[in-house]
Amino acid sequence: MEFTDALVMGKPLWMWVIFMTVVVVLLALDLGLFHRKAREIGVKESLLLSAFYITIGLAFGAWVWVNIGPASGKEYLTGFLVEKTLSMDNIFIMSVIFSYFGIPRIYQHRVLFYGILGVIVLRGIVIGIGAWLVASFHWVLYIFALLLIFTGIKMLFTSDEEPDIEENFALKAMRRVLRITPKLHEQHFFVRLPDDKTGAIMTWVTPLFVAMIMIEIVDVIFALDSIPAIFAITTDTFVVYTSNIFAILGLRALYFALAAVVDRFSYLKPALAIILVFIGSKIFVADLAGWEKFPSTISLGVTVALIAGGILYSLWRTQTEPKDGPHDGKMHDTHVGDADGRHISR
């Protein structure tokens, strides 16, 4: 057996090499070609980049379909769509974090780009743990399924509330252990400045770095929903990880197009809640019906129908609604410092 045919988590090494090569090329193009210099990304460019990333993600799904099988291809597409939809809430939280720290749009891409590097690693760790749990204890799938059903029902009956960043535990912890500058220093994450008390030159972190860490933490929290969802769709680690990463890769580009109009998709949440309940119920339905596995064609079809219905209903219901309230389509830049009572330095 050739070295490239050696199995890594159930799939030949060459498949993982192809996947990682595509990801590295995309990241290199993003940083080295598309966004070499800090600049503001417009809605048109954001939509074009989003379409590009979605096309790449779907093309990889077609590759999975051809090389692994139609069932795996459908499971990949289902996972890709579910993760994309779950990312809508992620975009809203990103908007709140950027607004709180007063991060201008010109520097937001830098935070999101380096954030995605952390996401690739963190999601890999979480998925690896999940795969080990499922392989070692099959009943964990039932725990994941019940968690999804509970989460979906909770989403149906709870209203959206803007998170209180000021009282966030992670932010309070960073304030205690890090020297944080009271204002931005262009696109730098770290700066060398004199200490307030001793005058000695010390390394400080900027609000840009704190915002990036907060977004990483948010992604880990959201992974607690999305990872059980994809494992309820398939236990193939390769399909789980690749569908997750390709869905997330385009999140940065999608953010700049949707952050200002995220309220237009407010009625997508009930559709997503029903999807989570549906995905969580599949394992129980399959057991009751005596199936070895819930049909992937039905799973993909129901997911597509619910997402499309949620998007169309949202656009129809919000087209005439007044744009006032906490999220009116504008990025609310706030100033970080004593002026608004939120001085973030130690």
mmCIF file of C-alpha atoms in Angstrom:
data_model
loop_
_atom_site.group_PDB
_atom_site.id
_atom_site.type_symbol
_atom_site.label_atom_id
_atom_site.label_comp_id
_atom_site.label_asym_id
_atom_site.label_seq_id
_atom_site.Cartn_x
_atom_site.Cartn_y
_atom_site.Cartn_z
ATOM 1 C CA MET A 1 0.000 0.000 0.000
ATOM 2 C CA GLU A 2 1.362 3.403 -0.984
ATOM 3 C CA PHE A 3 1.906 6.053 1.672
ATOM 4 C CA THR A 4 -0.805 8.311 0.183
ATOM 5 C CA ASP A 5 -3.318 5.458 0.515
ATOM 6 C CA ALA A 6 -2.773 5.180 4.270
ATOM 7 C CA LEU A 7 -6.016 5.761 6.144
ATOM 8 C CA VAL A 8 -6.387 8.876 8.285
ATOM 9 C CA MET A 9 -9.656 8.878 10.264
ATOM 10 C CA GLY A 10 -11.168 6.433 7.804
ATOM 11 C CA LYS A 11 -10.132 8.162 4.570
ATOM 12 C CA PRO A 12 -6.974 7.898 2.406
ATOM 13 C CA LEU A 13 -4.282 10.448 3.167
ATOM 14 C CA TRP A 14 -4.437 11.842 -0.381
ATOM 15 C CA MET A 15 -8.026 12.991 0.193
ATOM 16 C CA TRP A 16 -6.974 14.989 3.242
ATOM 17 C CA VAL A 17 -4.018 16.416 1.293
ATOM 18 C CA ILE A 18 -6.325 17.611 -1.501
ATOM 19 C CA PHE A 19 -8.694 19.209 1.027
ATOM 20 C CA MET A 20 -5.942 20.989 2.986
ATOM 21 C CA THR A 21 -4.276 22.141 -0.258
ATOM 22 C CA VAL A 22 -7.510 23.794 -1.404
ATOM 23 C CA VAL A 23 -7.931 25.492 1.998
ATOM 24 C CA VAL A 24 -4.329 26.762 2.093
ATOM 25 C CA VAL A 25 -4.586 28.101 -1.481
ATOM 26 C CA LEU A 26 -7.833 29.928 -0.636
ATOM 27 C CA LEU A 27 -6.328 31.484 2.485
ATOM 28 C CA ALA A 28 -3.148 32.480 0.610
ATOM 29 C CA LEU A 29 -5.193 34.110 -2.152
ATOM 30 C CA ASP A 30 -7.319 35.908 0.424
ATOM 31 C CA LEU A 31 -4.424 37.414 2.362
ATOM 32 C CA GLY A 32 -1.772 37.678 -0.361
ATOM 33 C CA LEU A 33 -3.853 38.772 -3.339
ATOM 34 C CA PHE A 34 -7.353 39.967 -2.481
ATOM 35 C CA HIS A 35 -6.606 41.783 0.784
ATOM 36 C CA ARG A 36 -2.893 42.472 0.952
ATOM 37 C CA LYS A 37 -3.579 45.947 2.335
ATOM 38 C CA ALA A 38 -6.197 46.946 4.906
ATOM 39 C CA ARG A 39 -9.243 48.389 3.152
ATOM 40 C CA GLU A 40 -12.986 48.490 3.515
ATOM 41 C CA ILE A 41 -14.875 45.716 1.733
ATOM 42 C CA GLY A 42 -18.002 46.858 -0.091
ATOM 43 C CA VAL A 43 -21.258 44.933 -0.346
ATOM 44 C CA LYS A 44 -20.738 44.135 -4.057
ATOM 45 C CA GLU A 45 -17.275 42.683 -3.469
ATOM 46 C CA SER A 46 -18.567 40.812 -0.443
ATOM 47 C CA LEU A 47 -21.351 39.202 -2.464
ATOM 48 C CA LEU A 48 -18.936 38.223 -5.245
ATOM 49 C CA LEU A 49 -16.491 36.684 -2.763
ATOM 50 C CA SER A 50 -19.355 34.895 -1.015
ATOM 51 C CA ALA A 51 -20.531 33.449 -4.323
ATOM 52 C CA PHE A 52 -16.942 32.349 -5.031
ATOM 53 C CA TYR A 53 -16.571 30.558 -1.667
ATOM 54 C CA ILE A 54 -20.005 28.947 -1.933
ATOM 55 C CA THR A 55 -19.123 27.717 -5.440
ATOM 56 C CA ILE A 56 -15.860 26.209 -4.163
ATOM 57 C CA GLY A 57 -17.706 24.576 -1.252
ATOM 58 C CA LEU A 58 -20.366 23.094 -3.527
ATOM 59 C CA ALA A 59 -17.716 21.958 -6.029
ATOM 60 C CA PHE A 60 -15.924 20.108 -3.244
ATOM 61 C CA GLY A 61 -19.266 18.521 -2.357
ATOM 62 C CA ALA A 62 -19.544 17.308 -5.946
ATOM 63 C CA TRP A 63 -16.012 15.899 -5.631
ATOM 64 C CA VAL A 64 -17.061 14.056 -2.458
ATOM 65 C CA TRP A 65 -20.132 12.736 -4.316
ATOM 66 C CA VAL A 66 -17.970 11.327 -7.128
ATOM 67 C CA ASN A 67 -15.070 9.961 -5.062
ATOM 68 C CA ILE A 68 -16.804 8.717 -1.907
ATOM 69 C CA GLY A 69 -20.366 8.116 -3.062
ATOM 70 C CA PRO A 70 -23.778 9.776 -3.572
ATOM 71 C CA ALA A 71 -24.822 9.216 0.063
ATOM 72 C CA SER A 72 -21.691 10.971 1.357
ATOM 73 C CA GLY A 73 -22.170 13.750 -1.188
ATOM 74 C CA LYS A 74 -25.729 14.381 0.046
ATOM 75 C CA GLU A 75 -24.563 14.289 3.666
ATOM 76 C CA TYR A 76 -21.820 16.812 2.848
ATOM 77 C CA LEU A 77 -24.321 19.173 1.187
ATOM 78 C CA THR A 78 -26.747 18.838 4.101
ATOM 79 C CA GLY A 79 -23.996 19.622 6.611
ATOM 80 C CA PHE A 80 -22.737 22.507 4.470
ATOM 81 C CA LEU A 81 -26.219 24.080 4.296
ATOM 82 C CA VAL A 82 -26.942 23.608 8.003
ATOM 83 C CA GLU A 83 -23.596 25.166 8.987
ATOM 84 C CA LYS A 84 -24.159 28.100 6.607
ATOM 85 C CA THR A 85 -27.573 28.721 8.136
ATOM 86 C CA LEU A 86 -26.304 28.447 11.705
ATOM 87 C CA SER A 87 -23.658 31.025 10.772
ATOM 88 C CA MET A 88 -26.379 33.671 10.444
ATOM 89 C CA ASP A 89 -26.507 34.002 14.237
ATOM 90 C CA ASN A 90 -22.707 34.060 14.251
ATOM 91 C CA ILE A 91 -22.759 37.058 11.906
ATOM 92 C CA PHE A 92 -25.101 38.919 14.252
ATOM 93 C CA ILE A 93 -22.794 38.348 17.251
ATOM 94 C CA MET A 94 -19.755 39.438 15.197
ATOM 95 C CA SER A 95 -21.561 42.668 14.370
ATOM 96 C CA VAL A 96 -22.264 43.288 18.064
ATOM 97 C CA ILE A 97 -18.615 42.611 19.023
ATOM 98 C CA PHE A 98 -17.225 44.924 16.334
ATOM 99 C CA SER A 99 -19.679 47.637 17.340
ATOM 100 C CA TYR A 100 -18.808 47.339 21.025
ATOM 101 C CA PHE A 101 -15.076 47.717 20.419
ATOM 102 C CA GLY A 102 -15.530 50.385 17.743
ATOM 103 C CA ILE A 103 -13.677 48.357 15.088
ATOM 104 C CA PRO A 104 -13.999 50.200 11.747
ATOM 105 C CA ARG A 105 -14.853 48.123 8.676
ATOM 106 C CA ILE A 106 -11.384 48.711 7.205
ATOM 107 C CA TYR A 107 -9.843 46.535 9.960
ATOM 108 C CA GLN A 108 -12.618 43.962 10.376
ATOM 109 C CA HIS A 109 -11.358 41.669 7.619
ATOM 110 C CA ARG A 110 -7.995 41.299 9.388
ATOM 111 C CA VAL A 111 -9.759 40.134 12.557
ATOM 112 C CA LEU A 112 -11.944 37.703 10.632
ATOM 113 C CA PHE A 113 -9.065 36.336 8.540
ATOM 114 C CA TYR A 114 -6.851 35.451 11.483
ATOM 115 C CA GLY A 115 -9.928 34.301 13.351
ATOM 116 C CA ILE A 116 -10.607 31.711 10.650
ATOM 117 C CA LEU A 117 -7.146 30.207 11.185
ATOM 118 C CA GLY A 118 -8.044 29.606 14.799
ATOM 119 C CA VAL A 119 -11.441 28.233 13.782
ATOM 120 C CA ILE A 120 -9.824 25.636 11.491
ATOM 121 C CA VAL A 121 -7.753 24.355 14.413
ATOM 122 C CA LEU A 122 -10.466 24.609 17.078
ATOM 123 C CA ARG A 123 -13.125 22.952 14.917
ATOM 124 C CA GLY A 124 -10.628 20.187 14.134
ATOM 125 C CA ILE A 125 -10.102 19.564 17.857
ATOM 126 C CA VAL A 126 -13.828 19.619 18.670
ATOM 127 C CA ILE A 127 -14.685 17.353 15.723
ATOM 128 C CA GLY A 128 -11.837 15.001 16.645
ATOM 129 C CA ILE A 129 -13.197 14.698 20.186
ATOM 130 C CA GLY A 130 -16.709 14.199 18.840
ATOM 131 C CA ALA A 131 -15.540 11.503 16.422
ATOM 132 C CA TRP A 132 -13.724 9.674 19.225
ATOM 133 C CA LEU A 133 -16.800 9.827 21.463
ATOM 134 C CA VAL A 134 -19.088 8.512 18.712
ATOM 135 C CA ALA A 135 -16.669 5.707 17.803
ATOM 136 C CA SER A 136 -16.145 4.713 21.439
ATOM 137 C CA PHE A 137 -19.671 5.229 22.736
ATOM 138 C CA HIS A 138 -22.347 4.951 20.037
ATOM 139 C CA TRP A 139 -25.043 6.095 22.469
ATOM 140 C CA VAL A 140 -23.443 9.571 22.387
ATOM 141 C CA LEU A 141 -25.324 10.061 19.101
ATOM 142 C CA TYR A 142 -28.580 9.893 21.044
ATOM 143 C CA ILE A 143 -27.263 12.561 23.430
ATOM 144 C CA PHE A 144 -26.388 14.749 20.434
ATOM 145 C CA ALA A 145 -29.850 14.132 18.980
ATOM 146 C CA LEU A 146 -31.636 15.070 22.208
ATOM 147 C CA LEU A 147 -29.443 18.170 22.510
ATOM 148 C CA LEU A 148 -30.449 19.260 18.994
ATOM 149 C CA ILE A 149 -34.142 18.684 19.676
ATOM 150 C CA PHE A 150 -33.924 20.671 22.915
ATOM 151 C CA THR A 151 -31.992 23.479 21.205
ATOM 152 C CA GLY A 152 -34.479 23.642 18.330
ATOM 153 C CA ILE A 153 -37.500 23.797 20.643
ATOM 154 C CA LYS A 154 -35.793 26.445 22.761
ATOM 155 C CA MET A 155 -35.078 28.548 19.638
ATOM 156 C CA LEU A 156 -38.771 28.412 18.666
ATOM 157 C CA PHE A 157 -39.940 29.858 21.955
ATOM 158 C CA THR A 158 -37.219 32.343 22.905
ATOM 159 C CA SER A 159 -36.749 35.850 21.564
ATOM 160 C CA ASP A 160 -33.479 37.294 20.311
ATOM 161 C CA GLU A 161 -31.624 39.476 22.786
ATOM 162 C CA GLU A 162 -28.493 41.423 22.054
ATOM 163 C CA PRO A 163 -25.702 39.925 24.194
ATOM 164 C CA ASP A 164 -24.254 42.063 26.968
ATOM 165 C CA ILE A 165 -20.580 42.202 25.939
ATOM 166 C CA GLU A 166 -19.680 44.345 28.958
ATOM 167 C CA GLU A 167 -20.643 41.549 31.356
ATOM 168 C CA ASN A 168 -19.063 38.756 29.309
ATOM 169 C CA PHE A 169 -16.951 36.456 31.482
ATOM 170 C CA ALA A 170 -14.182 36.066 28.864
ATOM 171 C CA LEU A 171 -13.837 39.835 28.455
ATOM 172 C CA LYS A 172 -13.638 40.326 32.217
ATOM 173 C CA ALA A 173 -10.947 37.637 32.423
ATOM 174 C CA MET A 174 -8.886 39.252 29.643
ATOM 175 C CA ARG A 175 -9.117 42.624 31.376
ATOM 176 C CA ARG A 176 -7.653 41.060 34.513
ATOM 177 C CA VAL A 177 -4.702 39.289 32.882
ATOM 178 C CA LEU A 178 -3.844 41.444 29.834
ATOM 179 C CA ARG A 179 -2.676 44.989 29.313
ATOM 180 C CA ILE A 180 -5.255 46.347 26.875
ATOM 181 C CA THR A 181 -4.848 49.706 25.197
ATOM 182 C CA PRO A 182 -7.850 52.042 25.534
ATOM 183 C CA LYS A 183 -7.918 52.668 21.777
ATOM 184 C CA LEU A 184 -7.017 51.050 18.472
ATOM 185 C CA HIS A 185 -3.531 51.284 16.970
ATOM 186 C CA GLU A 186 -4.474 50.942 13.317
ATOM 187 C CA GLN A 187 -4.495 47.206 12.394
ATOM 188 C CA HIS A 188 -1.987 46.079 15.035
ATOM 189 C CA PHE A 189 -2.837 43.335 17.511
ATOM 190 C CA PHE A 190 0.139 44.144 19.761
ATOM 191 C CA VAL A 191 1.991 47.390 20.516
ATOM 192 C CA ARG A 192 4.942 48.406 22.692
ATOM 193 C CA LEU A 193 3.977 51.213 25.075
ATOM 194 C CA PRO A 194 5.141 52.525 28.478
ATOM 195 C CA ASP A 195 3.473 51.132 31.577
ATOM 196 C CA ASP A 196 1.087 53.568 33.283
ATOM 197 C CA LYS A 197 2.793 53.204 36.665
ATOM 198 C CA THR A 198 6.456 52.342 36.054
ATOM 199 C CA GLY A 199 7.037 53.941 32.663
ATOM 200 C CA ALA A 200 8.789 50.767 31.474
ATOM 201 C CA ILE A 201 8.132 49.760 27.864
ATOM 202 C CA MET A 202 5.750 46.805 27.876
ATOM 203 C CA THR A 203 3.787 44.774 25.328
ATOM 204 C CA TRP A 204 0.103 45.696 25.189
ATOM 205 C CA VAL A 205 -2.739 44.083 23.268
ATOM 206 C CA THR A 206 -5.170 46.255 21.346
ATOM 207 C CA PRO A 207 -8.981 46.073 21.167
ATOM 208 C CA LEU A 208 -8.496 44.494 17.736
ATOM 209 C CA PHE A 209 -6.850 41.471 19.365
ATOM 210 C CA VAL A 210 -9.500 41.290 22.098
ATOM 211 C CA ALA A 211 -12.251 41.373 19.453
ATOM 212 C CA MET A 212 -10.556 38.480 17.608
ATOM 213 C CA ILE A 213 -10.391 36.380 20.791
ATOM 214 C CA MET A 214 -14.037 37.133 21.546
ATOM 215 C CA ILE A 215 -15.030 35.978 18.047
ATOM 216 C CA GLU A 216 -13.003 32.771 18.504
ATOM 217 C CA ILE A 217 -14.832 32.102 21.766
ATOM 218 C CA VAL A 218 -18.176 32.727 20.078
ATOM 219 C CA ASP A 219 -17.280 30.182 17.402
ATOM 220 C CA VAL A 220 -16.493 27.535 20.016
ATOM 221 C CA ILE A 221 -19.880 28.195 21.637
ATOM 222 C CA PHE A 222 -21.654 27.935 18.276
ATOM 223 C CA ALA A 223 -19.755 24.725 17.564
ATOM 224 C CA LEU A 224 -21.654 23.144 20.453
ATOM 225 C CA ASP A 225 -24.747 23.387 18.231
ATOM 226 C CA SER A 226 -23.267 22.803 14.788
ATOM 227 C CA ILE A 227 -20.991 19.856 15.617
ATOM 228 C CA PRO A 228 -23.773 17.694 17.140
ATOM 229 C CA ALA A 229 -25.924 18.668 14.132
ATOM 230 C CA ILE A 230 -23.423 17.417 11.568
ATOM 231 C CA PHE A 231 -22.693 14.234 13.569
ATOM 232 C CA ALA A 232 -26.442 13.572 13.603
ATOM 233 C CA ILE A 233 -26.285 13.813 9.797
ATOM 234 C CA THR A 234 -23.176 11.654 9.324
ATOM 235 C CA THR A 235 -20.421 10.084 11.424
ATOM 236 C CA ASP A 236 -17.893 10.272 8.577
ATOM 237 C CA THR A 237 -15.187 12.517 10.082
ATOM 238 C CA PHE A 238 -13.960 13.618 6.653
ATOM 239 C CA VAL A 239 -17.431 14.761 5.598
ATOM 240 C CA VAL A 240 -18.036 16.392 8.994
ATOM 241 C CA TYR A 241 -14.814 18.422 8.968
ATOM 242 C CA THR A 242 -14.734 19.408 5.297
ATOM 243 C CA SER A 243 -18.371 20.538 5.183
ATOM 244 C CA ASN A 244 -17.825 22.602 8.355
ATOM 245 C CA ILE A 245 -14.652 24.285 7.153
ATOM 246 C CA PHE A 246 -15.915 25.106 3.650
ATOM 247 C CA ALA A 247 -19.081 26.602 5.142
ATOM 248 C CA ILE A 248 -17.014 28.736 7.541
ATOM 249 C CA LEU A 249 -14.401 29.834 4.981
ATOM 250 C CA GLY A 250 -16.949 32.028 3.212
ATOM 251 C CA LEU A 251 -18.314 33.444 6.458
ATOM 252 C CA ARG A 252 -15.915 36.405 6.448
ATOM 253 C CA ALA A 253 -16.982 37.509 2.992
ATOM 254 C CA LEU A 254 -20.640 36.903 3.786
ATOM 255 C CA TYR A 255 -20.356 38.999 6.943
ATOM 256 C CA PHE A 256 -19.704 42.251 5.083
ATOM 257 C CA ALA A 257 -22.780 41.734 2.913
ATOM 258 C CA LEU A 258 -25.157 40.597 5.637
ATOM 259 C CA ALA A 259 -24.050 42.423 8.813
ATOM 260 C CA ALA A 260 -26.003 45.506 7.785
ATOM 261 C CA VAL A 261 -29.142 43.613 6.704
ATOM 262 C CA VAL A 262 -29.162 40.653 9.095
ATOM 263 C CA ASP A 263 -32.616 41.694 10.337
ATOM 264 C CA ARG A 264 -34.022 40.910 6.881
ATOM 265 C CA PHE A 265 -33.483 37.235 7.756
ATOM 266 C CA SER A 266 -35.054 37.346 11.217
ATOM 267 C CA TYR A 267 -37.703 34.787 10.216
ATOM 268 C CA LEU A 268 -35.024 32.287 9.220
ATOM 269 C CA LYS A 269 -34.610 31.367 12.890
ATOM 270 C CA PRO A 270 -37.860 29.328 13.138
ATOM 271 C CA ALA A 271 -36.852 27.407 10.000
ATOM 272 C CA LEU A 272 -33.436 26.699 11.539
ATOM 273 C CA ALA A 273 -35.101 25.576 14.772
ATOM 274 C CA ILE A 274 -37.287 23.111 12.856
ATOM 275 C CA ILE A 275 -34.189 21.855 10.989
ATOM 276 C CA LEU A 276 -32.418 21.138 14.288
ATOM 277 C CA VAL A 277 -35.465 19.273 15.619
ATOM 278 C CA PHE A 278 -35.711 17.332 12.343
ATOM 279 C CA ILE A 279 -32.020 16.387 12.328
ATOM 280 C CA GLY A 280 -32.162 15.401 15.992
ATOM 281 C CA SER A 281 -35.255 13.252 15.378
ATOM 282 C CA LYS A 282 -33.755 11.335 12.446
ATOM 283 C CA ILE A 283 -31.825 8.844 14.547
ATOM 284 C CA PHE A 284 -34.958 7.917 16.520
ATOM 285 C CA VAL A 285 -37.110 7.696 13.370
ATOM 286 C CA ALA A 286 -34.518 5.430 11.726
ATOM 287 C CA ASP A 287 -34.533 3.114 14.765
ATOM 288 C CA LEU A 288 -38.326 2.943 14.878
ATOM 289 C CA ALA A 289 -38.525 2.276 11.130
ATOM 290 C CA GLY A 290 -35.829 -0.392 11.301
ATOM 291 C CA TRP A 291 -33.540 1.500 8.921
ATOM 292 C CA GLU A 292 -29.785 1.217 9.180
ATOM 293 C CA LYS A 293 -29.590 4.943 8.412
ATOM 294 C CA PHE A 294 -32.054 7.732 7.688
ATOM 295 C CA PRO A 295 -32.225 8.293 3.882
ATOM 296 C CA SER A 296 -29.760 11.042 2.906
ATOM 297 C CA THR A 297 -31.978 12.153 0.002
ATOM 298 C CA ILE A 298 -34.888 12.940 2.329
ATOM 299 C CA SER A 299 -32.548 14.661 4.801
ATOM 300 C CA LEU A 300 -31.084 16.927 2.104
ATOM 301 C CA GLY A 301 -34.485 17.655 0.552
ATOM 302 C CA VAL A 302 -36.119 18.657 3.848
ATOM 303 C CA THR A 303 -33.132 20.836 4.800
ATOM 304 C CA VAL A 304 -33.119 22.665 1.448
ATOM 305 C CA ALA A 305 -36.897 23.184 1.556
ATOM 306 C CA LEU A 306 -36.854 24.594 5.097
ATOM 307 C CA ILE A 307 -33.922 26.942 4.474
ATOM 308 C CA ALA A 308 -35.374 28.206 1.190
ATOM 309 C CA GLY A 309 -38.772 28.672 2.805
ATOM 310 C CA GLY A 310 -37.274 30.552 5.754
ATOM 311 C CA ILE A 311 -35.289 32.894 3.494
ATOM 312 C CA LEU A 312 -38.219 33.650 1.164
ATOM 313 C CA TYR A 313 -40.647 34.175 4.048
ATOM 314 C CA SER A 314 -38.153 36.461 5.806
ATOM 315 C CA LEU A 315 -37.638 38.611 2.710
ATOM 316 C CA TRP A 316 -41.404 38.828 2.146
ATOM 317 C CA ARG A 317 -42.272 39.712 5.756
ATOM 318 C CA THR A 318 -39.494 42.276 6.220
ATOM 319 C CA GLN A 319 -39.760 44.145 2.920
ATOM 320 C CA THR A 320 -42.272 46.639 4.353
ATOM 321 C CA GLU A 321 -41.248 46.625 8.025
ATOM 322 C CA PRO A 322 -39.785 49.895 9.423
ATOM 323 C CA LYS A 323 -36.021 49.878 9.846
ATOM 324 C CA ASP A 324 -35.804 51.225 13.345
ATOM 325 C CA GLY A 325 -34.603 49.601 16.496
ATOM 326 C CA PRO A 326 -31.289 48.371 17.756
ATOM 327 C CA HIS A 327 -30.286 46.895 14.383
ATOM 328 C CA ASP A 328 -31.440 49.235 11.646
ATOM 329 C CA GLY A 329 -29.028 48.127 8.957
ATOM 330 C CA LYS A 330 -26.172 50.347 10.106
ATOM 331 C CA MET A 331 -22.986 49.359 11.797
ATOM 332 C CA HIS A 332 -23.131 51.213 15.118
ATOM 333 C CA ASP A 333 -19.546 52.230 15.758
ATOM 334 C CA THR A 334 -18.871 52.875 19.416
ATOM 335 C CA HIS A 335 -15.853 54.574 20.896
ATOM 336 C CA VAL A 336 -13.748 52.537 23.246
ATOM 337 C CA GLY A 337 -12.601 54.501 26.234
ATOM 338 C CA ASP A 338 -13.723 56.682 29.079
ATOM 339 C CA ALA A 339 -16.133 58.668 26.921
ATOM 340 C CA ASP A 340 -18.764 55.925 27.012
ATOM 341 C CA GLY A 341 -17.888 54.559 30.425
ATOM 342 C CA ARG A 342 -16.286 51.408 29.056
ATOM 343 C CA HIS A 343 -12.555 51.879 29.487
ATOM 344 C CA ILE A 344 -11.106 48.509 28.557
ATOM 345 C CA SER A 345 -7.514 48.914 29.717
ATOM 346 C CA ARG A 346 -6.409 47.406 33.001
#
